[in-house]
Short mmCIF file of C-alpha atoms in Angstrom, two decimals:
data_model
loop_
_atom_site.label_atom_id
_atom_site.label_comp_id
_atom_site.label_asym_id
_atom_site.label_seq_id
_atom_site.Cartn_x
_atom_site.Cartn_y
_atom_site.Cartn_z
CA UNK A 6 26.27 -4.98 -9.27
CA UNK A 7 25.23 -1.82 -11.09
CA UNK A 8 21.73 -0.67 -11.98
CA UNK A 9 21.47 1.35 -15.17
CA UNK A 10 18.22 2.94 -16.26
CA UNK A 11 17.03 4.87 -19.29
CA UNK A 12 14.87 7.97 -19.29
CA UNK A 13 12.64 9.21 -22.11
CA UNK A 14 12.90 6.08 -24.28
CA UNK A 15 9.25 5.98 -25.42
CA UNK A 16 7.82 8.91 -27.37
CA UNK A 17 4.31 8.69 -25.89
CA UNK A 18 5.70 8.74 -22.35
CA UNK A 19 7.76 11.81 -23.24
CA UNK A 20 4.58 13.45 -24.46
CA UNK A 21 2.67 12.72 -21.24
CA UNK A 22 5.45 14.26 -19.16
CA UNK A 23 6.63 17.08 -21.42
CA UNK A 24 3.90 17.64 -23.98
CA UNK A 25 5.86 16.60 -27.07
CA UNK A 26 6.90 13.40 -28.86
CA UNK A 27 10.50 14.20 -28.03
CA UNK A 28 13.47 12.00 -28.96
CA UNK A 29 16.76 12.75 -27.19
CA UNK A 30 19.87 12.98 -29.35
CA UNK A 31 21.44 10.20 -27.26
CA UNK A 32 20.07 7.82 -24.61
CA UNK A 33 19.36 9.46 -21.25
CA UNK A 34 21.18 7.24 -18.75
CA UNK A 35 20.99 7.36 -14.97
CA UNK A 36 21.94 4.92 -12.24
CA UNK A 37 20.34 3.64 -9.08
CA UNK A 38 22.16 2.66 -5.91
CA UNK A 39 22.39 -1.06 -5.14
CA UNK A 40 20.24 -0.39 -2.07
CA UNK A 41 17.43 0.61 -4.45
CA UNK A 42 16.96 -3.02 -5.51
CA UNK A 43 14.01 -5.00 -4.17
CA UNK A 44 13.35 -8.55 -5.39
CA UNK A 45 11.83 -11.87 -4.35
CA UNK A 46 8.36 -10.36 -3.96
CA UNK A 47 9.27 -7.95 -1.18
CA UNK A 48 6.84 -5.03 -0.74
CA UNK A 49 7.50 -1.44 -1.71
CA UNK A 50 7.25 0.92 1.25
CA UNK A 51 5.86 4.22 -0.03
CA UNK A 52 7.96 7.09 1.38
CA UNK A 53 5.87 9.59 3.32
CA UNK A 54 8.29 12.52 2.96
CA UNK A 55 9.06 12.61 -0.79
CA UNK A 56 5.79 13.81 -2.30
CA UNK A 57 4.06 11.94 -5.11
CA UNK A 58 5.60 8.56 -5.97
CA UNK A 59 4.87 7.18 -9.45
CA UNK A 60 5.18 3.64 -10.80
CA UNK A 61 7.05 3.18 -14.07
CA UNK A 62 6.84 -0.33 -15.47
CA UNK A 63 9.52 -1.39 -17.93
CA UNK A 64 11.48 -4.24 -19.43
CA UNK A 65 14.70 -5.08 -17.59
CA UNK A 66 17.55 -7.14 -19.04
CA UNK A 67 20.25 -8.99 -17.10
CA UNK A 68 23.85 -8.63 -18.19
CA UNK A 69 25.56 -12.03 -18.42
CA UNK A 70 29.19 -11.33 -19.30
CA UNK A 71 31.98 -8.79 -18.95
CA UNK A 72 32.06 -6.16 -21.65
CA UNK A 73 33.45 -2.75 -22.52
CA UNK A 74 32.86 -0.69 -25.69
CA UNK A 75 30.60 -3.41 -27.08
CA UNK A 76 29.71 -3.07 -30.78
CA UNK A 77 25.95 -2.91 -31.30
CA UNK A 78 26.03 -5.97 -33.58
CA UNK A 79 27.39 -8.07 -30.69
CA UNK A 80 25.30 -6.56 -27.88
CA UNK A 81 22.73 -9.39 -27.95
CA UNK A 82 25.41 -11.72 -26.57
CA UNK A 83 25.70 -9.71 -23.35
CA UNK A 84 22.27 -10.31 -21.81
CA UNK A 85 20.56 -13.61 -21.14
CA UNK A 86 17.27 -12.92 -19.36
CA UNK A 87 14.40 -10.44 -19.27
CA UNK A 88 11.81 -9.40 -16.70
CA UNK A 89 9.48 -6.54 -15.86
CA UNK A 90 10.74 -4.01 -13.35
CA UNK A 91 9.38 -0.99 -11.54
CA UNK A 92 11.34 2.25 -11.59
CA UNK A 93 9.61 4.11 -8.76
CA UNK A 94 10.03 7.86 -9.15
CA UNK A 95 9.54 10.74 -6.71
CA UNK A 96 7.74 12.81 -9.35
CA UNK A 97 7.54 16.15 -7.52
CA UNK A 98 11.25 15.99 -6.76
CA UNK A 99 12.03 15.01 -10.35
CA UNK A 100 10.07 17.97 -11.77
CA UNK A 101 11.99 20.33 -9.53
CA UNK A 102 15.31 18.73 -10.49
CA UNK A 103 14.49 19.01 -14.20
CA UNK A 104 13.51 22.66 -13.87
CA UNK A 105 16.75 23.47 -12.09
CA UNK A 106 18.96 21.23 -14.26
CA UNK A 107 19.88 19.06 -11.28
CA UNK A 108 20.65 15.31 -11.19
CA UNK A 109 17.94 12.71 -10.67
CA UNK A 110 19.95 10.75 -8.11
CA UNK A 111 17.56 11.06 -5.17
CA UNK A 112 14.23 11.06 -7.02
CA UNK A 113 15.15 7.91 -8.96
CA UNK A 114 17.68 6.08 -6.78
CA UNK A 115 16.24 6.11 -3.27
CA UNK A 116 16.12 2.87 -1.26
CA UNK A 117 13.62 0.36 -2.61
CA UNK A 118 12.94 2.23 -5.84
CA UNK A 119 13.97 -0.60 -8.20
CA UNK A 120 11.72 -3.66 -8.16
CA UNK A 121 12.38 -6.64 -10.42
CA UNK A 122 10.25 -9.67 -11.17
CA UNK A 123 11.18 -13.24 -11.99
CA UNK A 124 13.71 -13.68 -14.78
CA UNK A 125 12.69 -15.31 -18.04
CA UNK A 126 15.47 -16.75 -20.16
CA UNK A 127 15.84 -14.70 -23.33
CA UNK A 128 15.97 -17.77 -25.55
CA UNK A 129 12.48 -18.86 -24.43
CA UNK A 130 10.90 -15.59 -25.63
CA UNK A 131 10.42 -13.82 -28.96
CA UNK A 132 13.23 -11.50 -30.04
CA UNK A 133 13.50 -8.80 -27.41
CA UNK A 134 12.33 -5.90 -29.62
CA UNK A 135 9.15 -7.85 -30.40
CA UNK A 136 8.16 -8.31 -26.75
CA UNK A 137 4.92 -6.95 -25.37
CA UNK A 138 4.57 -6.24 -21.68
CA UNK A 139 2.12 -4.61 -19.34
CA UNK A 140 1.60 -3.38 -15.80
CA UNK A 141 -1.62 -3.87 -13.87
CA UNK A 142 -2.60 -1.82 -10.83
CA UNK A 143 -5.25 -3.30 -8.56
CA UNK A 144 -6.37 -5.59 -11.37
CA UNK A 145 -6.63 -2.89 -14.05
CA UNK A 146 -4.08 -2.49 -16.86
CA UNK A 147 -2.40 0.91 -16.58
CA UNK A 148 0.58 0.48 -18.92
CA UNK A 149 0.98 -1.50 -22.12
CA UNK A 150 4.36 -1.55 -23.81
CA UNK A 151 5.83 -2.87 -27.04
CA UNK A 152 9.61 -3.01 -27.08
CA UNK A 153 9.61 -2.15 -30.77
CA UNK A 154 8.46 1.36 -29.78
CA UNK A 155 11.69 2.07 -27.91
CA UNK A 156 13.48 5.12 -29.29
CA UNK A 157 16.78 3.33 -28.61
CA UNK A 158 16.78 -0.47 -28.82
CA UNK A 159 18.18 -2.76 -26.14
CA UNK A 160 21.27 -3.45 -28.25
CA UNK A 161 21.80 0.26 -28.90
CA UNK A 162 21.53 0.95 -25.16
CA UNK A 163 24.05 -1.74 -24.25
CA UNK A 164 26.50 -0.47 -26.85
CA UNK A 165 26.08 3.09 -25.61
CA UNK A 166 26.33 2.38 -21.88
CA UNK A 167 29.39 0.18 -22.39
CA UNK A 168 31.27 3.10 -23.93
CA UNK A 169 31.42 4.69 -20.47
CA UNK A 170 30.99 1.82 -18.01
CA UNK A 171 32.39 -1.70 -17.95
CA UNK A 172 29.42 -4.05 -17.87
CA UNK A 173 29.70 -6.99 -15.52
CA UNK A 174 27.75 -10.18 -14.97
CA UNK A 175 24.67 -9.42 -12.88
CA UNK A 176 24.36 -5.75 -13.84
CA UNK A 177 20.81 -4.65 -14.67
CA UNK A 178 19.49 -2.40 -17.41
CA UNK A 179 16.03 -0.82 -17.03
CA UNK A 180 15.12 0.08 -20.61
CA UNK A 181 12.57 2.87 -20.14
CA UNK A 182 8.84 3.13 -19.50
CA UNK A 183 5.93 3.51 -21.91
CA UNK A 184 3.02 5.90 -21.38
CA UNK A 185 0.59 5.41 -18.52
CA UNK A 186 2.69 6.21 -15.45
CA UNK A 187 0.82 7.28 -12.34
CA UNK A 188 0.88 7.55 -8.55
CA UNK A 189 0.89 4.74 -6.03
CA UNK A 190 -0.61 4.62 -2.57
CA UNK A 191 -0.42 2.29 0.41
CA UNK A 192 -2.43 -0.82 -0.35
CA UNK A 193 -1.94 -0.81 -4.12
CA UNK A 194 -1.07 -4.11 -5.82
CA UNK A 195 1.11 -3.98 -8.94
CA UNK A 196 1.57 -6.89 -11.34
CA UNK A 197 3.91 -7.07 -14.32
CA UNK A 198 3.49 -9.29 -17.37
CA UNK A 199 5.67 -10.27 -20.34
CA UNK A 200 3.47 -11.51 -23.16
CA UNK A 201 0.98 -13.68 -21.22
CA UNK A 202 3.35 -14.57 -18.38
CA UNK A 203 3.08 -12.85 -15.00
CA UNK A 204 6.59 -12.18 -13.73
CA UNK A 205 6.12 -9.50 -11.07
CA UNK A 206 3.86 -8.95 -8.08
CA UNK A 207 4.44 -6.05 -5.70
CA UNK A 208 2.36 -4.80 -2.79
CA UNK A 209 2.70 -1.17 -1.73
CA UNK A 210 2.81 -0.62 2.02
#
């Protein structure tokens, strides 16, 4: 099982981090280790030695068949379910890595940094690029996303990633976070929603 994730896929998020409505020339892809994955409502243990840790709520799609070099027009056949996920980020470490041109492997892929909620079958939802989702922190909405605002659509991302990696059943694709990211602390409760359906609940410890 592989975990793919996308950086800088919402213009407003790029502005809050870098000051401009920047669009990359191609999708910014990174991976997380399989040990990053937390599911089934398990808590997130906030590291005490990695500086500021930020939540990043985003749509996640589940790959459902083997594929390589998938044409964009067929990409919709390669995922069958959607949820909200959390891409926890060691922000101080990421800033340093970006300044030095270093990889994001540690700041994005550390143990427990990928949380996923309950899967919702794709066919029971509106078309994926029409989905709205949100993240609540301690009962207050902190992120609201509309998949139509993605700089690169889900199908574009699948086509692009599959040029370089063979996609397999069970692989995950985190599709990028909208604006509103912020720090977490011990005791915080995070809840993720697709449309009006709560799919994720995560306690920070």
